[in-house]
Short mmCIF file of C-alpha atoms and ligand atoms in Angstrom, two decimals:
data_model
loop_
_atom_site.label_atom_id
_atom_site.label_comp_id
_atom_site.label_asym_id
_atom_site.label_seq_id
_atom_site.Cartn_x
_atom_site.Cartn_y
_atom_site.Cartn_z
CA UNK U 5 28.15 84.33 12.46
CA UNK U 6 26.80 83.23 9.38
CA UNK U 7 23.50 81.36 9.39
CA UNK U 8 22.31 84.27 11.50
CA UNK U 9 23.56 87.07 8.96
CA UNK U 10 22.74 85.29 5.89
CA UNK U 11 19.36 85.25 6.73
CA UNK U 12 18.92 88.94 7.70
CA UNK U 13 21.14 89.15 4.59
CA UNK U 14 18.49 87.55 2.06
CA UNK U 15 15.93 89.34 3.44
CA UNK U 16 16.84 92.50 3.39
CA UNK U 17 16.35 93.22 -0.55
CA UNK U 18 13.16 92.93 0.32
CA UNK U 19 11.98 94.62 3.27
CA UNK U 20 14.63 97.71 1.84
CA UNK U 21 12.33 97.85 -1.36
CA UNK U 22 9.39 97.91 1.08
CA UNK U 23 10.26 100.55 3.34
CA UNK U 24 12.02 102.31 0.36
CA UNK U 25 8.46 102.24 -1.45
CA UNK U 26 6.45 103.71 1.44
CA UNK U 27 9.09 106.16 1.57
CA UNK U 28 8.60 107.59 -1.39
CA UNK U 29 5.58 107.08 -2.40
CA UNK U 30 3.55 107.72 0.14
CA UNK U 31 5.98 110.00 2.17
CA UNK U 32 2.50 112.46 3.21
CA UNK U 33 0.17 109.87 4.71
CA UNK U 34 -0.54 110.91 7.57
CA UNK U 35 -0.77 108.09 10.24
CA UNK U 36 -1.83 110.41 13.42
CA UNK U 37 -2.81 113.85 15.06
CA UNK U 38 -1.05 114.93 18.14
CA UNK U 39 -2.95 116.39 20.72
CA UNK U 40 -1.82 118.75 22.95
CA UNK U 41 -3.34 116.59 25.65
CA UNK U 42 -0.81 113.49 23.99
CA UNK U 43 2.20 116.34 24.00
CA UNK U 44 2.17 116.30 27.34
CA UNK U 45 1.06 113.51 28.69
CA UNK U 46 4.25 111.35 27.47
CA UNK U 47 3.73 111.05 23.71
CA UNK U 48 0.72 108.29 24.95
CA UNK U 49 -0.60 106.36 22.36
CA UNK U 50 1.16 107.78 19.14
CA UNK U 51 2.04 106.11 16.68
CA UNK U 52 6.20 107.27 16.29
CA UNK U 53 8.13 104.57 14.83
CA UNK U 54 7.66 100.83 13.02
CA UNK U 55 8.96 97.64 13.90
CA UNK U 56 8.28 94.29 12.83
CA UNK U 57 9.44 92.34 16.00
CA UNK U 58 6.83 92.49 18.24
CA UNK U 59 3.60 94.08 18.74
CA UNK U 60 1.60 94.73 21.95
CA UNK U 61 -2.04 93.52 21.34
CA UNK U 62 -4.32 95.40 23.58
CA UNK U 63 -6.88 92.39 23.48
CA UNK U 64 -4.37 89.62 23.29
CA UNK U 65 -1.39 90.34 24.02
CA UNK U 66 2.37 90.48 22.68
CA UNK U 67 2.89 89.05 19.59
CA UNK U 68 6.24 88.44 19.03
CA UNK U 69 6.97 88.20 15.11
CA UNK U 70 3.34 87.24 14.86
CA UNK U 71 3.52 84.58 16.93
CA UNK U 72 1.22 84.72 20.61
CA UNK U 73 2.74 83.62 23.62
CA UNK U 74 1.41 80.28 24.04
CA UNK U 75 1.82 79.48 20.36
CA UNK U 76 5.27 80.34 20.85
CA UNK U 77 5.83 78.12 24.17
CA UNK U 78 4.28 75.26 22.00
CA UNK U 79 6.59 75.80 19.03
CA UNK U 80 9.50 76.94 19.85
CA UNK U 81 12.48 74.51 19.94
CA UNK U 82 13.21 72.92 23.56
CA UNK U 83 16.01 70.55 25.13
CA UNK U 84 15.46 67.19 25.61
CA UNK U 85 13.85 66.91 29.15
CA UNK U 86 13.24 70.55 28.85
CA UNK U 87 9.73 72.24 28.83
CA UNK U 88 10.79 75.40 27.69
CA UNK U 89 12.21 77.10 25.07
CA UNK U 90 15.98 77.61 23.89
CA UNK U 91 16.81 81.58 24.60
CA UNK U 92 18.98 80.10 21.76
CA UNK U 93 15.73 79.96 19.55
CA UNK U 94 14.02 82.99 20.74
CA UNK U 95 16.47 85.43 19.89
CA UNK U 96 16.74 83.73 15.99
CA UNK U 97 13.10 84.30 15.97
CA UNK U 98 13.92 88.21 17.03
CA UNK U 99 16.75 88.72 14.54
CA UNK U 100 15.68 86.55 11.33
CA UNK U 101 11.71 86.56 11.32
CA UNK U 102 11.83 83.21 10.90
CA UNK U 103 10.45 80.28 13.04
CA UNK U 104 13.92 78.54 14.26
CA UNK U 105 15.07 74.70 14.01
CA UNK U 106 16.44 73.13 16.90
CA UNK U 107 19.84 73.35 14.89
CA UNK U 108 18.96 76.84 14.25
CA UNK U 109 18.41 76.97 18.40
CA UNK U 110 21.85 75.30 18.81
CA UNK U 111 23.37 77.45 16.49
CA UNK U 112 22.88 80.28 18.48
CA UNK U 113 23.62 78.87 21.90
CA UNK U 114 27.06 77.99 20.60
CA UNK U 115 27.84 81.29 19.33
CA UNK U 116 26.75 82.53 22.66
CA UNK U 117 28.89 79.81 24.38
CA UNK U 118 32.24 80.68 22.37
CA UNK U 119 31.64 84.34 22.85
CA UNK U 120 30.61 84.51 26.78
CA UNK U 121 34.02 84.81 28.35
CA UNK U 122 34.15 88.56 30.17
CA UNK U 123 37.53 90.08 30.73
CA UNK U 124 38.79 90.96 33.94
CA UNK U 125 38.23 94.37 33.57
CA UNK U 126 34.97 94.46 33.52
CA UNK U 127 34.76 92.11 36.74
CA UNK U 128 37.18 94.66 38.20
CA UNK U 129 35.09 98.16 37.65
CA UNK U 130 32.14 96.60 39.29
CA UNK U 131 34.12 95.28 42.34
CA UNK U 132 34.74 99.40 42.93
CA UNK U 133 31.79 100.31 43.27
CA UNK U 134 30.51 100.75 47.00
CA UNK U 135 28.52 97.75 48.08
CA UNK U 136 25.24 99.35 48.53
CA UNK U 137 24.84 100.11 44.98
CA UNK U 138 21.49 99.22 43.32
CA UNK U 139 22.16 95.86 40.76
CA UNK U 140 20.63 97.54 37.80
CA UNK U 141 23.49 100.38 38.18
CA UNK U 142 26.10 97.88 38.08
CA UNK U 143 24.40 95.55 35.17
CA UNK U 144 24.52 99.18 33.48
CA UNK U 145 28.28 100.05 34.02
CA UNK U 146 29.30 96.26 33.53
CA UNK U 147 27.68 96.82 29.89
CA UNK U 148 29.01 100.15 29.83
CA UNK U 149 32.43 98.62 30.35
CA UNK U 150 32.84 96.13 27.96
CA UNK U 151 31.73 98.82 24.76
CA UNK U 152 35.71 98.80 24.60
CA UNK U 153 35.47 95.25 22.86
CA UNK U 154 32.44 96.74 20.27
CA UNK U 155 33.53 95.58 17.07
CA UNK U 156 30.72 98.77 15.34
CA UNK U 157 32.91 101.66 16.92
CA UNK U 158 36.32 99.95 16.03
CA UNK U 159 35.41 99.49 12.04
CA UNK U 160 33.43 103.11 12.69
CA UNK U 161 36.81 104.28 13.14
CA UNK U 162 38.44 102.82 9.98
CA UNK U 163 35.57 103.51 7.67
CA UNK U 164 32.87 101.37 6.92
CA UNK U 165 29.75 101.35 4.60
CA UNK U 166 26.29 102.13 6.02
CA UNK U 167 24.61 99.05 4.26
CA UNK U 168 26.76 97.26 6.13
CA UNK U 169 26.83 98.43 9.67
CA UNK U 170 23.55 96.45 10.18
CA UNK U 171 26.29 93.06 10.30
CA UNK U 172 28.97 95.18 12.69
CA UNK U 173 25.64 95.25 15.41
CA UNK U 174 24.85 92.09 15.05
CA UNK U 175 28.33 90.83 15.81
CA UNK U 176 28.25 93.34 18.64
CA UNK U 177 24.49 91.99 19.55
CA UNK U 178 26.16 88.04 20.03
CA UNK U 179 28.54 89.17 21.98
CA UNK U 180 27.06 91.29 24.40
CA UNK U 181 23.86 88.70 24.65
CA UNK U 182 26.30 86.36 24.96
CA UNK U 183 27.87 87.90 28.02
CA UNK U 184 24.15 88.73 29.93
CA UNK U 185 23.76 85.23 32.11
CA UNK U 186 27.40 85.33 33.35
CA UNK U 187 27.65 89.42 33.80
CA UNK U 188 24.13 89.35 36.20
CA UNK U 189 25.33 86.13 37.80
CA UNK U 190 28.61 87.56 38.29
CA UNK U 191 26.52 90.92 39.87
CA UNK U 192 24.31 88.59 42.05
CA UNK U 193 26.94 86.55 43.96
CA UNK U 194 29.40 89.78 44.53
CA UNK U 195 26.01 91.31 45.89
CA UNK U 196 24.54 88.42 47.73
CA UNK U 197 26.59 85.42 48.05
CA UNK U 198 30.68 86.86 49.31
CA UNK U 199 31.05 87.17 45.26
CA UNK U 200 31.35 83.49 44.92
CA UNK U 201 32.49 82.37 41.02
CA UNK U 202 30.62 79.37 39.60
CA UNK U 203 31.32 79.15 35.86
CA UNK U 204 29.11 78.21 33.59
CA UNK U 205 28.82 74.46 32.15
CA UNK U 206 29.37 73.95 29.09
CA UNK U 207 26.80 71.34 28.07
CA UNK U 208 23.91 73.78 29.76
CA UNK U 209 21.73 76.22 27.41
CA UNK U 210 22.76 80.08 28.02
CA UNK U 211 19.32 79.99 30.62
CA UNK U 212 19.73 76.90 32.57
CA UNK U 213 23.50 78.78 33.10
CA UNK U 214 22.23 81.06 34.45
CA UNK U 215 20.75 79.01 37.70
CA UNK U 216 24.44 76.93 37.35
CA UNK U 217 26.56 80.41 38.10
CA UNK U 218 24.14 81.39 40.97
CA UNK U 219 24.61 77.95 42.11
CA UNK U 220 21.44 76.29 41.74
CA UNK U 221 23.07 73.33 39.80
CA UNK U 222 21.28 70.28 39.33
CA UNK U 223 18.04 72.61 40.10
CA UNK U 224 15.49 71.46 36.69
CA UNK U 225 12.48 73.43 37.98
CA UNK U 226 14.64 76.48 38.32
CA UNK U 227 16.55 76.09 35.02
CA UNK U 228 12.98 76.11 33.36
CA UNK U 229 11.89 78.77 35.00
CA UNK U 230 14.90 81.07 33.64
CA UNK U 231 13.63 79.88 30.36
CA UNK U 232 10.29 80.74 30.43
CA UNK U 233 11.47 84.20 32.57
CA UNK U 234 14.10 84.98 29.83
CA UNK U 235 11.31 84.22 27.27
CA UNK U 236 8.76 86.18 27.87
CA UNK U 237 10.21 89.10 28.37
CA UNK U 238 12.59 89.62 25.42
CA UNK U 239 10.43 91.67 24.19
CA UNK U 240 7.38 94.45 24.70
CA UNK U 241 7.29 96.17 20.84
CA UNK U 242 8.82 99.16 20.52
CA UNK U 243 7.25 102.16 22.53
CA UNK U 244 8.03 101.89 26.11
CA UNK U 245 10.84 103.60 27.53
CA UNK U 246 13.95 101.05 27.54
CA UNK U 247 12.87 100.42 23.84
CA UNK U 248 12.47 103.41 22.95
CA UNK U 249 15.64 104.59 24.79
CA UNK U 250 17.76 102.19 23.20
CA UNK U 251 16.72 102.86 19.48
CA UNK U 252 17.37 106.77 19.97
CA UNK U 253 20.50 106.27 20.98
CA UNK U 254 21.11 103.73 19.04
CA UNK U 255 20.10 106.26 15.69
CA UNK U 256 23.51 108.57 16.45
CA UNK U 257 24.98 105.67 15.71
CA UNK U 258 26.11 105.10 19.15
CA UNK U 259 26.90 100.98 19.48
CA UNK U 260 25.09 98.48 20.67
CA UNK U 261 26.59 98.90 23.96
CA UNK U 262 25.99 102.41 24.30
CA UNK U 263 22.23 101.34 23.67
CA UNK U 264 21.64 98.97 25.73
CA UNK U 265 22.81 100.67 28.73
CA UNK U 266 20.70 103.58 27.86
CA UNK U 267 18.00 101.28 27.57
CA UNK U 268 18.70 99.16 30.89
CA UNK U 269 18.64 103.02 32.93
CA UNK U 270 15.42 103.19 31.45
CA UNK U 271 14.23 100.27 33.06
CA UNK U 272 15.68 100.88 36.32
CA UNK U 273 12.80 103.61 36.94
CA UNK U 274 9.95 102.66 39.06
CA UNK U 275 7.24 103.18 36.76
CA UNK U 276 9.11 100.78 34.57
CA UNK U 277 11.28 97.51 35.29
CA UNK U 278 11.14 98.13 38.83
CA UNK U 279 7.72 98.01 39.28
CA UNK U 280 8.54 94.21 39.75
CA UNK U 281 10.03 94.65 42.80
CA UNK U 282 7.73 96.54 44.20
CA UNK U 283 4.55 94.16 43.63
CA UNK U 284 6.79 91.20 45.21
CA UNK U 285 7.63 93.98 48.16
CA UNK U 286 3.92 94.39 48.04
CA UNK U 287 2.87 90.62 48.35
CA UNK U 288 5.45 90.00 51.29
CA UNK U 289 3.81 93.38 52.84
CA UNK U 290 -0.10 91.44 53.01
CA UNK U 291 1.93 88.51 54.26
CA UNK U 292 3.18 90.08 57.16
CA UNK U 293 0.41 92.60 58.08
CA UNK U 294 -2.07 89.22 58.04
CA UNK U 295 0.81 87.32 60.07
CA UNK U 296 0.22 84.74 57.19
CA UNK U 297 -2.72 83.76 54.20
CA UNK U 298 -5.67 86.06 54.90
CA UNK U 299 -8.90 84.64 54.52
CA UNK U 300 -11.21 85.74 50.72
CA UNK U 301 -12.79 88.09 52.64
CA UNK U 302 -10.32 89.18 54.83
CA UNK U 303 -7.76 89.93 51.63
CA UNK U 304 -11.56 91.55 49.97
CA UNK U 305 -11.83 94.08 52.69
CA UNK U 306 -7.74 95.04 52.67
CA UNK U 307 -8.33 95.64 49.24
CA UNK U 308 -11.28 97.54 48.63
CA UNK U 309 -9.66 99.53 51.98
CA UNK U 310 -6.33 100.07 49.71
CA UNK U 311 -8.32 101.02 46.87
CA UNK U 312 -10.31 103.69 48.49
CA UNK U 313 -6.75 105.23 50.23
CA UNK U 314 -5.81 106.06 47.07
CA UNK U 315 -3.38 103.34 47.23
CA UNK U 316 -1.97 101.39 43.71
CA UNK U 317 -2.21 97.51 43.78
CA UNK U 318 1.15 96.85 42.13
CA UNK U 319 0.98 94.23 39.33
CA UNK U 320 -3.05 95.18 38.16
CA UNK U 321 -3.41 97.63 35.36
CA UNK U 322 -1.29 98.28 31.84
CA UNK U 323 -0.76 101.17 30.12
CA UNK U 324 -1.67 99.24 26.88
CA UNK U 325 -3.02 95.93 27.73
CA UNK U 326 -6.76 95.55 28.13
CA UNK U 327 -6.56 92.10 29.03
CA UNK U 328 -4.59 89.20 31.49
CA UNK U 329 -1.50 89.27 30.20
CA UNK U 330 -0.69 85.81 28.86
CA UNK U 331 2.61 86.10 30.08
CA UNK U 332 1.44 86.26 33.72
CA UNK U 333 -0.97 83.57 32.30
CA UNK U 334 1.95 81.01 31.78
CA UNK U 335 3.90 81.87 34.49
CA UNK U 336 0.51 81.15 36.88
CA UNK U 337 0.24 78.43 34.64
CA UNK U 338 4.15 77.27 35.32
CA UNK U 339 3.26 77.44 39.21
CA UNK U 340 0.32 74.76 38.62
CA UNK U 341 2.58 72.57 36.52
CA UNK U 342 5.39 72.21 38.61
CA UNK U 343 2.86 72.10 41.76
CA UNK U 344 5.19 74.77 43.27
CA UNK U 345 3.33 75.34 46.83
CA UNK U 346 4.35 78.62 48.76
CA UNK U 347 2.14 80.94 50.42
CA UNK U 348 3.61 84.01 48.27
CA UNK U 349 2.34 81.62 45.37
CA UNK U 350 -1.36 80.97 47.02
CA UNK U 351 -1.46 84.86 47.83
CA UNK U 352 -0.80 85.00 44.04
CA UNK U 353 -3.80 83.36 43.21
CA UNK U 354 -5.87 84.93 45.38
CA UNK U 355 -5.43 88.08 44.54
CA UNK U 356 -6.15 87.42 41.14
CA UNK U 357 -9.36 85.70 41.90
CA UNK U 358 -10.51 88.52 44.46
CA UNK U 359 -9.40 92.30 42.84
CA UNK U 360 -10.36 92.24 39.10
CA UNK U 361 -13.80 92.27 40.03
CA UNK U 362 -13.23 94.86 42.84
CA UNK U 363 -11.27 97.09 40.14
CA UNK U 364 -14.18 97.03 37.44
CA UNK U 365 -16.58 97.51 39.93
CA UNK U 366 -14.49 101.19 40.92
CA UNK U 367 -14.63 101.33 37.11
CA UNK U 368 -11.47 103.93 37.22
CA UNK U 369 -8.64 101.47 36.26
CA UNK U 370 -8.64 101.01 32.40
CA UNK U 371 -7.66 97.48 32.92
CA UNK U 372 -7.99 95.36 35.91
CA UNK U 373 -6.11 92.27 35.06
CA UNK U 374 -2.92 91.39 36.09
CA UNK U 375 0.55 92.18 34.06
CA UNK U 376 3.49 90.06 34.20
CA UNK U 377 5.02 91.53 37.45
CA UNK U 378 1.94 90.37 39.87
CA UNK U 379 4.19 86.45 39.52
CA UNK U 380 7.77 87.46 38.42
CA UNK U 381 9.06 88.27 42.07
CA UNK U 382 6.89 85.59 43.76
CA UNK U 383 8.16 82.71 41.72
CA UNK U 384 11.73 83.97 42.01
CA UNK U 385 11.49 83.87 45.86
CA UNK U 386 10.03 80.87 45.91
CA UNK U 387 13.65 79.46 44.68
CA UNK U 388 15.41 81.38 46.99
CA UNK U 389 16.33 84.29 45.17
CA UNK U 390 14.81 86.94 47.40
CA UNK U 391 16.90 89.68 47.16
CA UNK U 392 14.01 91.64 44.99
CA UNK U 393 16.16 94.58 44.18
CA UNK U 394 17.73 92.02 41.83
CA UNK U 395 15.22 91.49 39.59
CA UNK U 396 15.03 94.21 37.24
CA UNK U 397 18.65 92.82 36.35
CA UNK U 398 16.81 89.69 35.21
CA UNK U 399 14.45 91.29 33.73
CA UNK U 400 17.14 93.04 31.50
CA UNK U 401 18.82 89.72 30.82
CA UNK U 402 15.76 89.20 28.52
CA UNK U 403 14.64 92.49 27.65
CA UNK U 404 18.35 92.94 25.93
CA UNK U 405 16.98 90.17 23.72
CA UNK U 406 14.66 92.12 21.90
CA UNK U 407 16.69 95.81 22.04
CA UNK U 408 19.41 94.47 20.36
CA UNK U 409 16.67 92.70 17.47
CA UNK U 410 15.50 96.13 16.69
CA UNK U 411 18.73 97.77 16.17
CA UNK U 412 20.16 96.06 13.99
CA UNK U 413 17.06 95.96 12.16
CA UNK U 414 17.32 100.07 12.68
CA UNK U 415 20.49 99.68 11.18
CA UNK U 416 19.75 96.99 8.70
CA UNK U 417 16.75 99.26 7.04
CA UNK U 418 19.04 103.12 7.06
CA UNK U 419 17.05 104.50 9.76
CA UNK U 420 18.20 108.46 10.58
CA UNK U 421 19.30 110.08 13.33
CA UNK U 422 16.13 110.73 15.05
CA UNK U 423 15.34 114.45 15.67
CA UNK U 424 11.47 114.59 16.98
CA UNK U 425 11.08 119.22 17.53
CA UNK U 426 9.98 120.59 20.47
CA UNK U 427 7.97 124.61 20.24
CA UNK U 428 7.45 126.33 23.76
CA UNK U 429 4.68 127.44 25.43
CA UNK U 430 3.62 130.76 23.90
CA UNK U 431 4.59 129.25 20.38
CA UNK U 432 2.12 126.80 21.46
CA UNK U 433 -1.00 128.86 22.90
CA UNK U 434 -0.37 131.10 19.90
CA UNK U 435 -0.74 128.00 17.81
CA UNK U 436 -4.47 127.05 19.83
CA UNK U 437 -5.67 130.82 19.66
CA UNK U 438 -5.26 131.14 16.35
CA UNK U 439 -7.79 127.86 15.44
C1 LIG Z 11 0.51 100.02 34.95
C2 LIG Z 11 0.20 101.60 35.33
C3 LIG Z 11 1.50 102.22 35.75
C4 LIG Z 11 -0.88 102.29 33.78
O1 LIG Z 11 -1.22 103.55 34.07
P1 LIG Z 11 -2.22 103.90 33.47
O2 LIG Z 11 -2.72 103.80 31.67
O3 LIG Z 11 -2.46 105.44 33.34
O4 LIG Z 11 -3.89 103.35 33.85
P2 LIG Z 11 -5.17 103.73 34.17
O5 LIG Z 11 -5.74 104.78 32.52
O6 LIG Z 11 -5.86 102.45 33.99
O7 LIG Z 11 -5.27 104.69 34.67
C5 LIG Z 11 -6.59 105.19 35.39
C6 LIG Z 11 -6.41 105.17 37.24
O8 LIG Z 11 -6.68 104.29 37.52
C7 LIG Z 11 -5.67 104.23 38.84
N1 LIG Z 11 -5.09 102.64 38.53
C8 LIG Z 11 -4.77 102.28 37.62
N2 LIG Z 11 -3.56 101.10 37.69
C9 LIG Z 11 -4.17 100.56 39.54
C10 LIG Z 11 -3.86 99.55 40.45
N3 LIG Z 11 -2.83 98.74 40.12
N4 LIG Z 11 -4.29 100.29 41.34
C11 LIG Z 11 -4.94 101.39 41.40
N5 LIG Z 11 -5.22 102.25 41.28
C12 LIG Z 11 -4.88 101.58 39.50
C13 LIG Z 11 -4.60 104.84 37.70
O9 LIG Z 11 -3.80 105.43 38.93
C14 LIG Z 11 -5.40 105.90 37.67
O10 LIG Z 11 -6.06 106.94 38.63
P3 LIG Z 11 -5.85 108.29 38.42
O11 LIG Z 11 -7.29 108.76 37.17
O12 LIG Z 11 -6.27 108.93 40.08
O13 LIG Z 11 -4.57 108.70 38.65
C15 LIG Z 11 -0.84 101.43 36.61
O14 LIG Z 11 -1.90 100.50 36.16
C16 LIG Z 11 -0.25 101.25 37.59
O15 LIG Z 11 0.38 101.42 38.25
N6 LIG Z 11 -0.13 99.68 38.25
C17 LIG Z 11 -0.07 99.39 39.03
C18 LIG Z 11 1.40 99.13 38.84
C19 LIG Z 11 2.34 97.80 37.72
O16 LIG Z 11 2.13 96.79 37.95
N7 LIG Z 11 3.64 98.45 36.81
C20 LIG Z 11 3.79 97.07 35.94
C21 LIG Z 11 2.77 97.64 34.84
S1 LIG Z 11 3.79 96.63 33.54
#
């Protein structure tokens, strides 16, 4: 695709020069020291890579290519009549580091439309799995099945210069991302809608077409929710499990399909992407416990009791953020501006009004504020997408936009294979005793 490829190619000499200068002139400069606690504590907080695609500021939330969520919601191009951005523009920004015009966004949308056809063998592979297989497993299998189509893998066999690896990664990324709404919709329909097949509409955008394909055609509010959701979840810097896994696997020159499937397997974990289904389940359990919506007093006592019993309240807290996640705020504003009335959304508002104060009193939690998962599920549920084991697939559809952009750039900047070193317990003990 000329426009995206050209935009990246134009910037590459400058980026490569900056990276080379850092490596050659400041190769010994220490960014941070690693402590024993960090080694045993999930390398938490250790800055292990550079990525310019997004950065999570603890006090402000994510910035994508330097722009905050509220800024991007205002300035990214939208279709006439739509209130939320075109995913094509989001992908353009992630990949090129430049704000897209409406035409730029539509060029990506058109590329996706042309590349969206999913080969029948992929559907058949998924169909052969037992019905009770988790949707995330099916999603990962679908991506792996598509790997046969990898342009990079074919070109690598023939022999391609390292300088150009990124071009084939870009082709694979466009081919894979084009198919994601269709793949997700196929899994949703297979599992929950008797395997119906609804084709995408040529005049609908990538995000809205997901709605079309799961039988929400003609619902502009759901189209806007898809646009908002797919934008908000597109990236969360490089250190989280799915981003790190994708980056690591791609450093072995595993193609975009193999690398993104690895990321999706990480996203499927309960401590990462699966948290949004936990959160909705918690809201439903609270509603059932009270046989409806509790009063403020009832909810407050319930939350205090849960915390005193050592229970985790899903949707609150974050490993990096120390403020309300702007992605939560954007979705809350969506619910308010679209006048969505449901008891679950009312419960989301009530918990938001009460819980941070209690968590602050408690003092143990580093961040008492809601994260994106505190509302995600309640919104999908409102629109009748009630099968919450599916929510991580939606997250995955969006997140692969960021993951694939990261690895296109990793190849463009000629990043080598990752190979950190491990040591044994005795070695560590001996190092400490010598000090
Ligand atoms: C996101 C999360 C895993 C971050 O973990 P973390 O960085 O270790 O968080 P903290 O430093 O604030 O944890 C300090 C303590 O507060 C507790 N805590 C954190 N968030 C809590 C919550 N939402 N409810 C109750 N207790 C919580 C932790 O369990 C920990 O207790 P411990 O010392 O007894 O083990 C954690 O906040 C959590 O489990 N939240 C709920 C699940 C969730 O929403 N996940 C999606 C994240 S996007």
